[in-house]
mmCIF file of C-alpha atoms in Angstrom:
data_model
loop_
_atom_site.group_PDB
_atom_site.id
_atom_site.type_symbol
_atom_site.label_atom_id
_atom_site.label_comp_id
_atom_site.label_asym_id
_atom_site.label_seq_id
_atom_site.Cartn_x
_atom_site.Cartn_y
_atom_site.Cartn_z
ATOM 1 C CA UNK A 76 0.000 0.000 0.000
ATOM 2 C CA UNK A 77 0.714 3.383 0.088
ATOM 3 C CA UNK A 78 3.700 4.488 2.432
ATOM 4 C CA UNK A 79 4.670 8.018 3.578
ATOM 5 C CA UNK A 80 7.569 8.516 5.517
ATOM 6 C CA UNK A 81 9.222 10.834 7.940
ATOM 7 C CA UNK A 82 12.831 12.024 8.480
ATOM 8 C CA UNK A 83 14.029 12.237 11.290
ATOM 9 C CA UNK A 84 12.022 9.698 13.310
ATOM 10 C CA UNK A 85 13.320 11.412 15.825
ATOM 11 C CA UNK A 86 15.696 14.579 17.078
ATOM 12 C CA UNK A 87 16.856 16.031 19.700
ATOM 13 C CA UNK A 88 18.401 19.733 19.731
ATOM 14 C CA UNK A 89 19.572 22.594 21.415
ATOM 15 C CA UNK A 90 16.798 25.536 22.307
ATOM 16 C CA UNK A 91 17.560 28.315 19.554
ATOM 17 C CA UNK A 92 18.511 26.027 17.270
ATOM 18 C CA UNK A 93 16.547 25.100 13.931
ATOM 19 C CA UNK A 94 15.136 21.177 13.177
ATOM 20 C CA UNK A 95 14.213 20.305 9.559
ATOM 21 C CA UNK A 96 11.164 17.399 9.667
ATOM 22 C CA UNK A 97 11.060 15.599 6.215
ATOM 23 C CA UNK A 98 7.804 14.044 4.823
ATOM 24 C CA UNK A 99 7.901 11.724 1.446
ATOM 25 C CA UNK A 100 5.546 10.034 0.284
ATOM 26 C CA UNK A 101 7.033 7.035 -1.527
ATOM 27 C CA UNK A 102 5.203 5.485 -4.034
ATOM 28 C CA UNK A 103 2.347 8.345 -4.678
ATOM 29 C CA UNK A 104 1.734 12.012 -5.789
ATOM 30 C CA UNK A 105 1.088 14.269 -3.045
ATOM 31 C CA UNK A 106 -0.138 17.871 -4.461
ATOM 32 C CA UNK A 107 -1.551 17.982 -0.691
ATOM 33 C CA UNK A 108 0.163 17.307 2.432
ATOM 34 C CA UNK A 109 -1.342 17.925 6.133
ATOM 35 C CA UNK A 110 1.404 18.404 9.237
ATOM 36 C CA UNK A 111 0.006 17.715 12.766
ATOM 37 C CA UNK A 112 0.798 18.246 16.370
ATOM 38 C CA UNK A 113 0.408 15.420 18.580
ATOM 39 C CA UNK A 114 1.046 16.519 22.543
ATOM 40 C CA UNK A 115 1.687 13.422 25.026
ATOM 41 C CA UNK A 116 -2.304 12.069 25.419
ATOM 42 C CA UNK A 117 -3.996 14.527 23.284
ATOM 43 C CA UNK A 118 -5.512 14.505 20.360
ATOM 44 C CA UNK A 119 -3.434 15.405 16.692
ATOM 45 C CA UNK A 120 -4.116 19.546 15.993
ATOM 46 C CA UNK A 121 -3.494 20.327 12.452
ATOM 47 C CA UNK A 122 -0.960 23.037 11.933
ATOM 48 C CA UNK A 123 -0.959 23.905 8.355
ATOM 49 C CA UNK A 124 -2.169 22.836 5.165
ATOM 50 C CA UNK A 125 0.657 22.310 2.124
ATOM 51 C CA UNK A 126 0.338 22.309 -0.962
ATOM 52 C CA UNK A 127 2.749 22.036 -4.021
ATOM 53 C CA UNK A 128 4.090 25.013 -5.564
ATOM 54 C CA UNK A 129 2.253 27.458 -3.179
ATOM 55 C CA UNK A 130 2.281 28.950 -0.032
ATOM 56 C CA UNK A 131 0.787 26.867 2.985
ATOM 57 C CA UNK A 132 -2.294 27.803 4.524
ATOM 58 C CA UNK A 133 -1.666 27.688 8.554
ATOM 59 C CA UNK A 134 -4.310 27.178 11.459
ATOM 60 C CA UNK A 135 -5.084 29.862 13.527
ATOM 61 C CA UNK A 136 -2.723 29.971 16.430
ATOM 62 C CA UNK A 137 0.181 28.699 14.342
ATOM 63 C CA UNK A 138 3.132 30.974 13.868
ATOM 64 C CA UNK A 139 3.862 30.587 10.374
ATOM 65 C CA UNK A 140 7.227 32.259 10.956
ATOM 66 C CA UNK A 141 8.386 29.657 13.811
ATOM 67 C CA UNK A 142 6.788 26.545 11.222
ATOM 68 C CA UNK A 143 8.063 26.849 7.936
ATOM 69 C CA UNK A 144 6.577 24.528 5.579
ATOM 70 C CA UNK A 145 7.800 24.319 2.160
ATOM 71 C CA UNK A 146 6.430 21.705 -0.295
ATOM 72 C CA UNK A 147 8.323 22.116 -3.530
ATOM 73 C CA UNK A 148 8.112 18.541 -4.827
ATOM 74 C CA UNK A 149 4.694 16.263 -5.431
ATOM 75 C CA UNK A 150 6.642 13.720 -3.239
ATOM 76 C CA UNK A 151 8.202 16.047 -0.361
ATOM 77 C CA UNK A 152 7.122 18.362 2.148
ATOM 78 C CA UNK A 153 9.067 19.737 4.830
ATOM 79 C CA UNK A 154 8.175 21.462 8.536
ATOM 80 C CA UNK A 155 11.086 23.396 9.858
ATOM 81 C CA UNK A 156 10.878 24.450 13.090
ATOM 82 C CA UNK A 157 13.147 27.709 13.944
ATOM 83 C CA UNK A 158 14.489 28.791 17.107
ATOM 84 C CA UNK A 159 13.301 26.022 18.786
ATOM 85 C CA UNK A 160 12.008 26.425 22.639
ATOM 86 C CA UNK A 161 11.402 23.733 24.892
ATOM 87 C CA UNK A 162 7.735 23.934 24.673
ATOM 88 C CA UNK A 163 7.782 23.258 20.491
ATOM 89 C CA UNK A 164 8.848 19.501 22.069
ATOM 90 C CA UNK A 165 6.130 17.404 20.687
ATOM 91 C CA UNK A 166 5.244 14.579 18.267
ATOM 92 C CA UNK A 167 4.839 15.906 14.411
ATOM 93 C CA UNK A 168 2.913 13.783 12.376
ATOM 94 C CA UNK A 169 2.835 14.758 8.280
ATOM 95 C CA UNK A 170 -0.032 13.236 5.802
ATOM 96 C CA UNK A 171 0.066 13.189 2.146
ATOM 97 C CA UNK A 172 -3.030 12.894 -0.080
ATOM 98 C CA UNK A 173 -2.601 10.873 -3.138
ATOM 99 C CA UNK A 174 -3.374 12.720 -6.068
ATOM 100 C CA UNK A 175 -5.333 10.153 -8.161
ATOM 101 C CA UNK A 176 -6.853 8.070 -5.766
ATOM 102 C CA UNK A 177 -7.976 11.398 -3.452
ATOM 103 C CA UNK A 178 -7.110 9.384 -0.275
ATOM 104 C CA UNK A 179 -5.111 10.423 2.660
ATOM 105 C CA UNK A 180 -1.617 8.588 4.141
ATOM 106 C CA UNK A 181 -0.060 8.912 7.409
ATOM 107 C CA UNK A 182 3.548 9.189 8.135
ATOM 108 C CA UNK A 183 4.724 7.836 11.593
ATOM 109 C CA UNK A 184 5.554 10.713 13.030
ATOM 110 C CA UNK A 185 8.928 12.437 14.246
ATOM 111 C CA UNK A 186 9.573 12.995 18.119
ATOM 112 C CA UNK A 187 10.894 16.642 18.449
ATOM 113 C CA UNK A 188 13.238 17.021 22.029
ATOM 114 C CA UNK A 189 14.505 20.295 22.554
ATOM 115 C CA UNK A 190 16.920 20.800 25.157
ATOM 116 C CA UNK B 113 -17.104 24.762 15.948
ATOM 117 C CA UNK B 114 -15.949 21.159 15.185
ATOM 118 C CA UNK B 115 -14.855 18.989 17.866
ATOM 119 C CA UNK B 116 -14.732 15.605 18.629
ATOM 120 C CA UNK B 117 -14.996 13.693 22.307
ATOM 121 C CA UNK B 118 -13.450 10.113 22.923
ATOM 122 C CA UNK B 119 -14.937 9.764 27.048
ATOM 123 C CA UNK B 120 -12.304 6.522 27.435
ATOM 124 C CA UNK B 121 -8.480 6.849 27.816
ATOM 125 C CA UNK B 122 -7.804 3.902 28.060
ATOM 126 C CA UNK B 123 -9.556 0.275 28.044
ATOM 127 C CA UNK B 124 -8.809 -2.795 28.489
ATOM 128 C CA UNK B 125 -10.339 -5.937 27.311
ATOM 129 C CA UNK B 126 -9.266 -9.656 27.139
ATOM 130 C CA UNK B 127 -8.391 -11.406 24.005
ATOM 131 C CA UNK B 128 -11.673 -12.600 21.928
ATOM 132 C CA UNK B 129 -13.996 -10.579 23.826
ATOM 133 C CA UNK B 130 -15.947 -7.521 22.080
ATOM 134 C CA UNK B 131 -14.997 -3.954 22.084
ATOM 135 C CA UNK B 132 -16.662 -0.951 21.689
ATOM 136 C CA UNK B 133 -14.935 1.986 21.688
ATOM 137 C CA UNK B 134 -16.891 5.329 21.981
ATOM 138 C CA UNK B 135 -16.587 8.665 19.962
ATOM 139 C CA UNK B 136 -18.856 11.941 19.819
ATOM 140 C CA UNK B 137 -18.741 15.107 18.115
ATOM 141 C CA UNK B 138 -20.173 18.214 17.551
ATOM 142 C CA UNK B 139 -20.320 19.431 13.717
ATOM 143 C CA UNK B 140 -22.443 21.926 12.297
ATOM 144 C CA UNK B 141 -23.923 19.600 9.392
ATOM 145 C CA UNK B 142 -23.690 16.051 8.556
ATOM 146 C CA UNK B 143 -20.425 14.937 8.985
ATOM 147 C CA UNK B 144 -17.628 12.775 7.668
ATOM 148 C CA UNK B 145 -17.061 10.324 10.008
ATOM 149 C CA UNK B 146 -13.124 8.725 10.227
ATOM 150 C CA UNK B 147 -11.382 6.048 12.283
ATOM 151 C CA UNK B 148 -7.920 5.411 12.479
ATOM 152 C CA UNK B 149 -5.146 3.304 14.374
ATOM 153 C CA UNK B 150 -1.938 4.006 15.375
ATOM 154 C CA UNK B 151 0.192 1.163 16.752
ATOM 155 C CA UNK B 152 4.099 2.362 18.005
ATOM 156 C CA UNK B 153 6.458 3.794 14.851
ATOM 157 C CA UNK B 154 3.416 3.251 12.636
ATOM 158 C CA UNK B 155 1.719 5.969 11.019
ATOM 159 C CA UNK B 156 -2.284 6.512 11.345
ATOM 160 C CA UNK B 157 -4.012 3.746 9.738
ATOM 161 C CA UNK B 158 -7.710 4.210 8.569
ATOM 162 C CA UNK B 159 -10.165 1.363 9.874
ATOM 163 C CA UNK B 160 -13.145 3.005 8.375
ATOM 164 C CA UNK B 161 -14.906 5.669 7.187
ATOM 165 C CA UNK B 162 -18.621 7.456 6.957
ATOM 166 C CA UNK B 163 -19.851 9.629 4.875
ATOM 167 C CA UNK B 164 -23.032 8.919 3.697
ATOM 168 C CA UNK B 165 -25.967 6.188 3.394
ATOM 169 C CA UNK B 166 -25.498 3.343 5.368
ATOM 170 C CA UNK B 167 -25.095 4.336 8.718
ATOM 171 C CA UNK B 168 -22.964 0.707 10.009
ATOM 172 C CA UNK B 169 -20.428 0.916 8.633
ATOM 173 C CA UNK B 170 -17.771 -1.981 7.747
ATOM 174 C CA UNK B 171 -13.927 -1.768 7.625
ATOM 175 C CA UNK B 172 -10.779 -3.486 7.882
ATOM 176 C CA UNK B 173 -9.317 -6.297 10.841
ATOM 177 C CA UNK B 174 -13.489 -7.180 11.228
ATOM 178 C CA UNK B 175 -13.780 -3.594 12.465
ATOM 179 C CA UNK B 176 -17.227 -1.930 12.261
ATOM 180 C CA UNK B 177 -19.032 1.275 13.523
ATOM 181 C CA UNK B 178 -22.553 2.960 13.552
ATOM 182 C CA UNK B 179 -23.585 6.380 12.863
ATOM 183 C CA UNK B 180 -26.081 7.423 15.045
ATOM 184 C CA UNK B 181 -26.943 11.461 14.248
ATOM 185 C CA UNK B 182 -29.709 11.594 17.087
ATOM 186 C CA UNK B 183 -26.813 10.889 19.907
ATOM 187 C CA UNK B 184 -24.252 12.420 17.781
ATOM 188 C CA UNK B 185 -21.757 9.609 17.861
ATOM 189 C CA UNK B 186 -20.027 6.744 15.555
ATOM 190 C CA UNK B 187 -18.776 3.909 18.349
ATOM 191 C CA UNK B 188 -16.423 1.771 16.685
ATOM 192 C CA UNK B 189 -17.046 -2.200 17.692
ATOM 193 C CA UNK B 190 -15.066 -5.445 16.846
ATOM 194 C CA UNK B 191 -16.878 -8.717 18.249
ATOM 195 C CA UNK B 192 -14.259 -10.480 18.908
ATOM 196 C CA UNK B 193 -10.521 -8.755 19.949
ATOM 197 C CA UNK B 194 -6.851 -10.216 18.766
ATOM 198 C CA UNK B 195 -3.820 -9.420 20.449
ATOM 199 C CA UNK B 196 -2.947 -7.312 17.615
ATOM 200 C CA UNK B 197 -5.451 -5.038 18.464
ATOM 201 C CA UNK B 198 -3.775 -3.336 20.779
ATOM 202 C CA UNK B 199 -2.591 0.112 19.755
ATOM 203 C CA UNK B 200 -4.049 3.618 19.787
ATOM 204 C CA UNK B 201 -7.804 4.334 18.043
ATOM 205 C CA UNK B 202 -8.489 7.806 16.896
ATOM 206 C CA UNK B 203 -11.939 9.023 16.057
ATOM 207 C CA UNK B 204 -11.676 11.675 13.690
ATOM 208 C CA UNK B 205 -14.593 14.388 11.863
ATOM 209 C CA UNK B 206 -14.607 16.989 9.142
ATOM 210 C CA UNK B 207 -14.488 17.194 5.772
ATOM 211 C CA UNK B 208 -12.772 14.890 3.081
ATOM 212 C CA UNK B 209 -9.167 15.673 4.592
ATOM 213 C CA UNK B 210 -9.485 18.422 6.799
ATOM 214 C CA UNK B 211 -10.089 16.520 10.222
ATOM 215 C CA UNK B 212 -10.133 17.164 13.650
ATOM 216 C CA UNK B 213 -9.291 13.831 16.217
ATOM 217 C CA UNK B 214 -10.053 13.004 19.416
ATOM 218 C CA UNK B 215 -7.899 12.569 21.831
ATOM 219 C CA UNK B 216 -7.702 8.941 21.148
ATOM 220 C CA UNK B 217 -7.826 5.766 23.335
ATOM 221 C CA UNK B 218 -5.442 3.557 24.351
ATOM 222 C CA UNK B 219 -6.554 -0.651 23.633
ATOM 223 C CA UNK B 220 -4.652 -2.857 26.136
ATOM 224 C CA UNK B 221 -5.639 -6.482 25.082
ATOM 225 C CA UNK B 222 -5.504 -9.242 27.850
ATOM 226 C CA UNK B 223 -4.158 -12.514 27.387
#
């Protein structure tokens, strides 16, 4: 089946410092890709919509200066998280929709540590 | 606003007996109704899906789960639990692929 994958599974960094989050998917066109937020026993909160070639559309609350998302392939997106603090630790989880079958694909998720 | 309520954390059930796990949610008109799994290092899985018509709804691993508008919720129910089971089961609702989850509960399976 469909795969989508994430690089790193998982990182941990100085505070200040800047973590790049990779999300493929493998075997499928992706014009759309989703990143989530997953916090220890909560639910996933999408962040920001991506789509390829354009700018992403963020959720309210999101800083899109602190969560750069850049999707300039049909096969990768990435979330870069900038200046990282302490409290941007968390579990990001990416999903690609496949263009011609219109159905959504999980990656496993990257555990973010910041220090 | 959108939201969706899973009441149980965490269950746990022994191995071949049936599960029901519970999901509600608030949405302004009929919804699209998701479930997923997540076992550890796996990405979200989808079990099943509703979005119109028959209100049980089949899925994968002998899954199955009911939309029921008049108590706003779509319980997810497997008659008869493997070990495998166990993992984390999100309830999700929104459109096509703009979803919000629940919080998600944890399935502990019993020998």
């Amino acid at each position: 089946g469909a795969v989508v994958s994430q690089h790193p599974s998982w990182v941990i960094c100085k505070s200040g410092t800047s973590v790049k989050i990779e999300c493929r998917s493998l075997d499928f066109q992706a014009t759309t890709m989703f990143w989530y937020r997953q916090f220890p026993k909560q639910s996933l909160m999408l962040m920001a919509t991506s789509n390829e070639g354009s700018k992403a559309t963020y959720e309210q609350g999101v800083e899109k200066d602190k969560f750069l998302i850049n999707h300039a392939s049909l096969t990768l997106s990435t979330l870069t998280v900038t200046s990282a603090h302490p409290e941007d630790s968390s579990f990001y989880i990416c999903s690609a929709v496949a263009e011609l079958t219109d159905t959504q694909y999980f990656g496993p998720g990257t555990r973010l540590t910041v220090l | 606003a959108q939201s969706v309520t899973q009441p149980d954390i965490h269950i746990t059930v022994s191995e071949g007996a049936s599960l029901e796990l519970r999901c509600n949610y608030s949405y302004g008109a009929t919804p699209y109704l998701f479930w997923y799994v997540q076992s550890p290092g796996q990405g979200l899985q989808l079990l099943l899906k509703y979005f119109s018509g028959d209100t049980l709804v089949q899925g994968i691993k002998g899954f199955e789960a009911e939309f029921k508008r008049s108590q706003s919720s779509f319980n997810l129910r497997k008659p008869s639990v493997h070990w495998s089971d166990a993992a984390e089961y999100f309830c999700a609702v929104g459109e096509t692929h703009d979803m919000r989850f629940g919080a998600g509960t944890r399935l502990t399976v019993k020998p």
